């Protein structure tokens, strides 16, 4: 492999985001530090968000197998059910 190419690639910093489904079957992105995450309409949207947020760093996004259930945590799930929250694009 060309040395110039190797020098220009940013070093992998490990997995930052995990993409998978929660117990309800919804697609989610979960930040390993618990700072960023969300629910998505489909897998493609979830992966797109995770890749964008990680600046497309190699190895920063991990898609977990279907046998693994992800969670955004109790703080997010309690806020998620709040009746005063609005959905983007809806009046």
XYZ file of C-alpha atoms in Angstrom:
91
model
C 0.000 0.000 0.000
C 1.183 3.515 -0.730
C 2.784 5.260 2.281
C 1.271 8.626 1.296
C -2.200 7.104 1.459
C -1.519 5.659 4.894
C -0.321 9.012 6.230
C -3.393 10.856 4.940
C -5.905 8.501 6.600
C -6.995 9.510 10.101
C -6.248 6.912 12.757
C -9.194 4.830 13.905
C -10.218 5.817 17.421
C -12.435 2.853 18.154
C -16.183 2.400 18.054
C -18.147 5.511 18.987
C -21.662 4.624 17.804
C -23.658 1.414 17.807
C -26.571 0.949 15.418
C -29.249 -1.638 16.087
C -32.786 -2.197 17.303
C -34.286 -1.607 20.712
C -36.717 -3.929 22.518
C -39.610 -2.419 20.518
C -37.923 -3.134 17.175
C -37.149 0.533 16.485
C -33.819 1.499 14.865
C -31.581 3.408 17.228
C -28.122 4.909 17.375
C -26.413 4.805 20.730
C -23.256 6.761 21.521
C -20.801 4.764 23.643
C -20.404 7.810 25.909
C -24.157 8.284 26.333
C -24.130 11.806 24.883
C -25.724 11.367 21.459
C -28.356 9.013 20.119
C -31.807 8.773 18.688
C -34.599 6.834 17.024
C -34.667 6.448 13.246
C -37.161 5.390 10.592
C -34.848 2.741 9.150
C -31.360 1.284 9.319
C -30.023 3.464 6.492
C -31.029 6.665 8.291
C -29.461 5.449 11.531
C -26.170 4.531 9.833
C -26.130 7.821 7.919
C -26.513 9.799 11.155
C -23.825 7.799 12.975
C -21.362 8.136 10.096
C -21.979 11.883 9.828
C -21.589 12.427 13.582
C -18.338 10.436 13.637
C -16.863 12.372 10.684
C -16.771 9.119 8.685
C -13.837 7.804 10.756
C -13.051 4.168 9.937
C -14.335 1.810 12.616
C -16.353 4.455 14.472
C -19.753 2.870 13.708
C -20.688 -0.683 14.646
C -23.897 -2.344 13.449
C -24.814 -4.900 16.082
C -26.384 -8.268 15.173
C -30.147 -8.768 15.433
C -29.627 -10.877 18.564
C -28.373 -7.785 20.458
C -30.884 -5.293 21.888
C -29.746 -1.690 22.286
C -31.137 0.973 24.597
C -30.733 4.717 24.770
C -31.027 4.601 28.543
C -33.690 5.534 31.076
C -33.133 9.308 30.839
C -33.911 9.337 27.117
C -36.793 6.884 27.352
C -38.520 8.940 30.069
C -38.236 12.092 27.924
C -39.338 10.185 24.828
C -42.807 9.588 26.323
C -43.407 13.233 27.284
C -46.663 14.556 25.726
C -45.200 18.059 25.243
C -42.516 16.906 22.798
C -43.079 17.741 19.138
C -42.108 15.646 16.150
C -40.036 17.512 13.563
C -42.070 18.450 10.509
C -45.444 18.134 12.234
C -47.617 20.959 13.514
